[in-house]
CSV table of C-alpha atoms in Angstrom, one decimal:
chain,number,residue,atom,x,y,z
X,1,UNK,CA,91.3,113.2,140.6
X,2,UNK,CA,89.0,112.3,137.7
X,3,UNK,CA,85.6,111.1,138.9
X,4,UNK,CA,84.0,108.1,137.1
X,5,UNK,CA,80.8,108.8,135.3
X,6,UNK,CA,77.7,108.6,137.4
X,7,UNK,CA,79.5,108.8,140.7
X,8,UNK,CA,77.9,112.2,141.5
X,9,UNK,CA,75.8,112.4,144.6
X,10,UNK,CA,72.1,112.7,144.0
X,11,UNK,CA,72.6,113.8,140.4
X,12,UNK,CA,70.0,112.4,137.9
X,13,UNK,CA,71.3,110.5,134.9
X,14,UNK,CA,70.5,113.2,132.4
X,15,UNK,CA,72.4,115.8,134.4
X,16,UNK,CA,75.4,113.5,134.8
X,17,UNK,CA,75.5,112.9,131.0
X,18,UNK,CA,75.0,116.5,130.2
X,19,UNK,CA,77.8,117.5,132.5
X,20,UNK,CA,80.1,115.0,130.8
X,21,UNK,CA,79.2,116.6,127.4
X,22,UNK,CA,79.8,120.1,128.7
X,23,UNK,CA,83.2,119.1,130.0
X,24,UNK,CA,84.0,117.8,126.5
X,25,UNK,CA,82.4,120.7,124.7
X,26,UNK,CA,82.2,123.7,127.0
X,27,UNK,CA,79.4,126.2,126.3
X,28,UNK,CA,81.9,129.0,126.8
X,29,UNK,CA,83.7,128.2,123.5
X,30,UNK,CA,80.6,128.0,121.4
X,31,UNK,CA,79.9,130.8,118.9
X,32,UNK,CA,77.9,133.7,120.3
X,33,UNK,CA,74.2,133.1,120.2
X,34,UNK,CA,74.5,129.4,119.4
X,35,UNK,CA,72.1,127.1,121.2
X,36,UNK,CA,74.3,124.5,123.0
X,37,UNK,CA,74.2,122.5,126.2
X,38,UNK,CA,71.2,121.0,127.9
X,39,UNK,CA,68.5,122.7,125.8
X,40,UNK,CA,65.5,120.5,126.8
X,41,UNK,CA,65.4,119.2,130.4
X,42,UNK,CA,63.3,116.4,131.8
X,43,UNK,CA,61.6,115.4,135.1
X,44,UNK,CA,62.2,111.7,134.3
X,45,UNK,CA,65.0,110.0,136.2
X,46,UNK,CA,66.8,106.7,135.8
X,47,UNK,CA,67.3,104.6,138.8
X,48,UNK,CA,70.8,103.6,139.6
X,49,UNK,CA,71.5,100.2,138.3
X,50,UNK,CA,68.8,100.5,135.7
X,51,UNK,CA,69.3,100.8,131.9
X,52,UNK,CA,69.3,104.1,130.0
X,53,UNK,CA,69.2,104.6,126.2
X,54,UNK,CA,70.9,107.5,124.6
X,55,UNK,CA,70.5,108.4,120.9
X,56,UNK,CA,73.1,110.4,119.0
X,57,UNK,CA,72.1,112.3,115.9
X,58,UNK,CA,73.1,115.1,113.6
X,59,UNK,CA,69.6,116.6,113.3
X,60,UNK,CA,66.8,116.1,115.8
X,61,UNK,CA,64.0,115.7,113.3
X,62,UNK,CA,60.5,114.4,113.8
X,63,UNK,CA,61.7,111.1,112.5
X,64,UNK,CA,64.5,110.9,115.1
X,65,UNK,CA,62.0,111.9,117.8
X,66,UNK,CA,59.7,109.1,116.7
X,67,UNK,CA,62.6,106.7,116.9
X,68,UNK,CA,63.6,107.9,120.3
X,69,UNK,CA,60.0,107.7,121.6
X,70,UNK,CA,59.4,104.2,120.2
X,71,UNK,CA,62.7,103.0,121.8
X,72,UNK,CA,61.8,104.8,125.1
X,73,UNK,CA,65.1,106.7,124.9
X,74,UNK,CA,66.0,108.8,127.9
X,75,UNK,CA,68.4,111.3,126.2
X,76,UNK,CA,69.2,112.6,122.7
X,77,UNK,CA,72.6,114.1,121.9
X,78,UNK,CA,72.2,116.2,118.8
X,79,UNK,CA,75.0,118.0,116.9
X,80,UNK,CA,72.7,120.6,115.3
X,81,UNK,CA,71.0,123.0,117.7
X,82,UNK,CA,67.5,122.1,119.0
X,83,UNK,CA,65.7,124.4,119.4
X,84,UNK,CA,67.6,126.2,116.7
X,85,UNK,CA,66.0,129.6,117.3
X,86,UNK,CA,64.2,131.5,120.1
X,87,UNK,CA,60.4,131.1,120.3
X,88,UNK,CA,57.7,132.9,122.2
X,89,UNK,CA,55.0,130.2,121.8
X,90,UNK,CA,55.0,126.4,121.4
X,91,UNK,CA,52.6,125.1,118.9
X,92,UNK,CA,52.0,121.8,117.1
X,93,UNK,CA,51.4,123.9,114.0
X,94,UNK,CA,55.2,124.1,113.3
X,95,UNK,CA,58.0,121.5,113.3
X,96,UNK,CA,60.0,123.2,116.1
X,97,UNK,CA,57.0,123.2,118.4
X,98,UNK,CA,56.1,119.6,117.7
X,99,UNK,CA,59.6,118.4,118.4
X,100,UNK,CA,60.0,120.3,121.7
X,101,UNK,CA,56.5,119.3,122.9
X,102,UNK,CA,57.2,115.8,121.8
X,103,UNK,CA,60.4,115.6,123.9
X,104,UNK,CA,58.5,117.0,126.8
X,105,UNK,CA,55.7,114.5,126.3
X,106,UNK,CA,58.0,111.5,126.2
X,107,UNK,CA,60.3,112.9,128.9
X,108,UNK,CA,63.4,113.0,126.7
X,109,UNK,CA,66.3,115.3,127.6
X,110,UNK,CA,68.2,116.9,124.7
X,111,UNK,CA,71.8,118.2,124.7
X,112,UNK,CA,73.1,120.1,121.6
X,113,UNK,CA,76.9,120.4,121.0
X,114,UNK,CA,77.2,122.2,117.7
X,115,UNK,CA,79.9,125.0,117.6
X,116,UNK,CA,81.2,124.0,121.0
X,117,UNK,CA,82.0,120.6,119.5
X,118,UNK,CA,83.6,122.4,116.5
X,119,UNK,CA,85.9,124.4,118.7
X,120,UNK,CA,86.8,121.8,121.4
X,121,UNK,CA,90.2,120.1,121.6
X,122,UNK,CA,88.4,116.8,121.4
X,123,UNK,CA,85.8,118.0,119.0
X,124,UNK,CA,85.0,117.2,115.4
X,125,UNK,CA,87.6,119.3,113.7
X,126,UNK,CA,90.4,118.2,115.9
X,127,UNK,CA,89.3,114.5,115.6
X,128,UNK,CA,89.4,114.7,111.8
X,129,UNK,CA,92.7,116.5,111.6
X,130,UNK,CA,94.4,114.0,114.0
X,131,UNK,CA,93.0,111.0,112.0
X,132,UNK,CA,94.3,112.0,108.7
X,133,UNK,CA,98.1,111.7,109.3
X,134,UNK,CA,100.8,112.0,111.9
X,135,UNK,CA,101.7,115.5,112.8
X,136,UNK,CA,101.0,118.6,114.9
X,137,UNK,CA,97.4,119.9,115.2
X,138,UNK,CA,96.5,123.4,116.2
X,139,UNK,CA,93.4,125.7,115.9
X,140,UNK,CA,93.3,128.0,112.9
X,141,UNK,CA,92.0,130.7,115.2
X,142,UNK,CA,92.8,130.2,118.9
X,143,UNK,CA,90.2,130.8,121.5
X,144,UNK,CA,91.2,133.8,123.6
X,145,UNK,CA,90.6,132.2,126.9
X,146,UNK,CA,90.4,128.4,126.6
X,147,UNK,CA,93.7,126.6,125.9
X,148,UNK,CA,93.7,124.3,122.8
X,149,UNK,CA,90.2,125.4,121.8
X,150,UNK,CA,89.4,127.5,118.7
X,151,UNK,CA,88.0,127.6,115.2
X,152,UNK,CA,89.0,125.0,112.7
X,153,UNK,CA,92.2,123.0,112.8
X,154,UNK,CA,95.6,122.9,110.9
X,155,UNK,CA,97.5,119.7,110.6
X,156,UNK,CA,101.3,120.0,110.0
X,157,UNK,CA,102.1,116.5,108.7
X,158,UNK,CA,105.4,114.9,109.8
X,159,UNK,CA,105.9,113.8,106.2
X,160,UNK,CA,104.7,114.9,102.8
X,161,UNK,CA,101.6,112.8,102.1
X,162,UNK,CA,100.2,112.1,98.6
X,163,UNK,CA,96.7,113.6,98.1
X,164,UNK,CA,95.6,110.1,97.0
X,165,UNK,CA,96.4,108.8,100.5
X,166,UNK,CA,94.5,111.6,102.2
X,167,UNK,CA,91.5,111.0,99.9
X,168,UNK,CA,91.4,107.3,100.7
X,169,UNK,CA,91.9,107.9,104.5
X,170,UNK,CA,89.1,110.5,104.4
X,171,UNK,CA,86.7,108.2,102.6
X,172,UNK,CA,87.4,105.4,105.1
X,173,UNK,CA,86.9,107.8,108.1
X,174,UNK,CA,83.7,109.2,106.7
X,175,UNK,CA,82.3,106.0,105.3
X,176,UNK,CA,81.7,107.5,101.8
X,177,UNK,CA,82.5,106.3,98.3
X,178,UNK,CA,82.9,109.8,96.8
X,179,UNK,CA,84.4,113.2,97.6
X,180,UNK,CA,84.7,116.3,95.6
X,181,UNK,CA,88.3,117.3,94.8
X,182,UNK,CA,89.6,120.5,93.2
X,183,UNK,CA,93.3,120.3,92.5
X,184,UNK,CA,95.2,123.6,92.3
X,185,UNK,CA,97.1,122.2,89.3
X,186,UNK,CA,95.4,122.0,85.9
X,187,UNK,CA,95.0,118.2,85.2
X,188,UNK,CA,93.2,116.4,82.4
X,189,UNK,CA,90.4,114.1,83.6
X,190,UNK,CA,92.2,111.0,82.4
X,191,UNK,CA,95.3,112.0,84.5
X,192,UNK,CA,93.5,112.8,87.7
X,193,UNK,CA,94.3,109.5,89.5
X,194,UNK,CA,98.0,109.8,88.6
X,195,UNK,CA,98.1,113.5,89.7
X,196,UNK,CA,96.7,112.6,93.1
X,197,UNK,CA,99.5,110.1,93.6
X,198,UNK,CA,102.1,112.6,92.4
X,199,UNK,CA,100.9,115.7,94.3
X,200,UNK,CA,101.8,115.8,98.1
X,201,UNK,CA,100.7,117.9,101.0
X,202,UNK,CA,102.2,118.8,104.4
X,203,UNK,CA,99.8,121.5,105.7
X,204,UNK,CA,96.1,120.6,105.8
X,205,UNK,CA,93.3,122.9,107.1
X,206,UNK,CA,90.0,121.3,108.4
X,207,UNK,CA,86.8,123.1,109.0
X,208,UNK,CA,83.4,121.4,109.4
X,209,UNK,CA,80.4,123.1,107.8
X,210,UNK,CA,80.8,126.1,105.4
X,211,UNK,CA,84.5,126.8,105.5
X,212,UNK,CA,84.9,129.8,103.2
X,213,UNK,CA,84.5,132.5,105.9
X,214,UNK,CA,87.2,131.1,108.1
X,215,UNK,CA,89.5,129.7,105.4
X,216,UNK,CA,89.2,132.5,102.8
X,217,UNK,CA,92.8,133.6,102.1
X,218,UNK,CA,94.4,130.7,104.0
X,219,UNK,CA,97.6,129.6,102.4
X,220,UNK,CA,98.6,125.9,102.7
X,221,UNK,CA,98.5,122.7,100.7
X,222,UNK,CA,95.1,121.3,101.3
X,223,UNK,CA,91.7,122.5,102.6
X,224,UNK,CA,89.1,120.1,103.8
X,225,UNK,CA,85.6,121.4,104.5
X,226,UNK,CA,82.0,120.4,104.0
X,227,UNK,CA,80.9,123.1,101.5
X,228,UNK,CA,82.3,126.1,99.6
X,229,UNK,CA,80.9,128.2,96.8
X,230,UNK,CA,82.3,127.8,93.3
X,231,UNK,CA,83.9,131.2,93.5
X,232,UNK,CA,85.7,130.3,96.8
X,233,UNK,CA,87.0,127.0,95.4
X,234,UNK,CA,88.4,128.8,92.4
X,235,UNK,CA,90.0,131.5,94.6
X,236,UNK,CA,91.6,128.8,96.8
X,237,UNK,CA,93.0,127.0,93.7
X,238,UNK,CA,94.4,130.3,92.5
X,239,UNK,CA,96.4,130.5,95.7
X,240,UNK,CA,97.7,127.0,95.0
X,241,UNK,CA,95.5,125.5,97.6
X,242,UNK,CA,93.9,122.1,96.9
X,243,UNK,CA,90.3,121.6,98.1
X,244,UNK,CA,88.3,118.6,99.2
X,245,UNK,CA,84.5,119.0,99.9
X,246,UNK,CA,82.8,116.3,101.8
X,247,UNK,CA,79.2,117.5,101.7
X,248,UNK,CA,77.1,118.8,104.6
X,249,UNK,CA,76.7,116.7,107.8
X,250,UNK,CA,79.1,113.9,106.5
X,251,UNK,CA,82.0,114.8,108.9
X,252,UNK,CA,79.6,115.4,111.8
X,253,UNK,CA,77.9,112.0,111.2
X,254,UNK,CA,81.2,110.1,111.2
X,255,UNK,CA,82.3,112.0,114.3
X,256,UNK,CA,79.3,110.9,116.3
X,257,UNK,CA,80.4,107.3,115.8
X,258,UNK,CA,83.7,108.2,117.4
X,259,UNK,CA,81.9,110.1,120.2
X,260,UNK,CA,79.6,107.1,120.9
X,261,UNK,CA,82.7,104.9,121.5
X,262,UNK,CA,84.2,107.6,123.8
X,263,UNK,CA,81.0,107.9,125.8
X,264,UNK,CA,80.6,104.1,126.0
X,265,UNK,CA,84.1,103.9,127.5
X,266,UNK,CA,83.4,106.7,130.0
X,267,UNK,CA,80.1,105.2,131.2
X,268,UNK,CA,81.1,101.6,131.2
X,269,UNK,CA,81.6,101.6,134.9
X,270,UNK,CA,79.0,104.1,135.8
X,271,UNK,CA,76.0,103.8,138.1
X,272,UNK,CA,73.8,103.0,135.1
X,273,UNK,CA,73.7,100.5,132.3
X,274,UNK,CA,73.9,102.9,129.4
X,275,UNK,CA,73.4,102.0,125.8
X,276,UNK,CA,74.6,104.6,123.3
X,277,UNK,CA,73.2,104.3,119.9
X,278,UNK,CA,73.6,106.4,116.7
X,279,UNK,CA,70.2,107.4,115.3
X,280,UNK,CA,69.0,106.3,111.9
X,281,UNK,CA,68.9,109.9,110.8
X,282,UNK,CA,70.8,110.4,107.5
X,283,UNK,CA,71.9,113.0,105.1
X,284,UNK,CA,68.8,114.4,103.3
X,285,UNK,CA,70.8,114.6,100.1
X,286,UNK,CA,71.7,111.5,98.1
X,287,UNK,CA,74.2,111.0,95.2
X,288,UNK,CA,72.3,109.6,92.3
């Protein structure tokens, strides 16, 4: 029987929230050596019946920490690992030290999801694949021990879908005006819009982040990932695979909006009045 959020005897708020995130994104399915889970603990508690503020962000930067401290946030859910590397000393002379010490000073707990979120059945890759079209979604590489978990996702669409439809759905999901598209067919620039309507896909692969390593040699109709090298895009096109590049952190940022809604629903009837808010952190790169 599923237990409602917060109905855990004597567990402090940050531990209840962290446990919820670990159920969604088990540390066991993260890549080896990745920093996921409750990475920064806190002695601060939230009384039952009181309010708690949770920030969600892609990168826990000094700007996000300042935002969290000013708002007296209790918890930060970050996609990217924090701390992202082991350390032997904590010093204000470097960014990592200032962020970790700042979280300790302001008693802010931090939970990183990263590759556990990538691989989870309800994680970022699965969410994007399910949102594109009706069909069957499966991992590209299945996890050896955890059912439905694994690297990347393949969507087998129920019906052939024009690339133009996929592009518009993807733009709407990610909240962007532009994507980078490499068609496998040679198309004149003035015929690009018509070609997107004419060309259809049924098998779509999705991989957040740098997708070349996992998707190199994959044969299907369309590959969606954050970044690929020029050579890997050319190689994919040579295998008759179309490619869409979204840019780093774009997919993750959109997924956090979805995760915020999921957590709001879960904690709506909890022992605390929890406000989940997406941080103002943004992609450091701009299209100009």
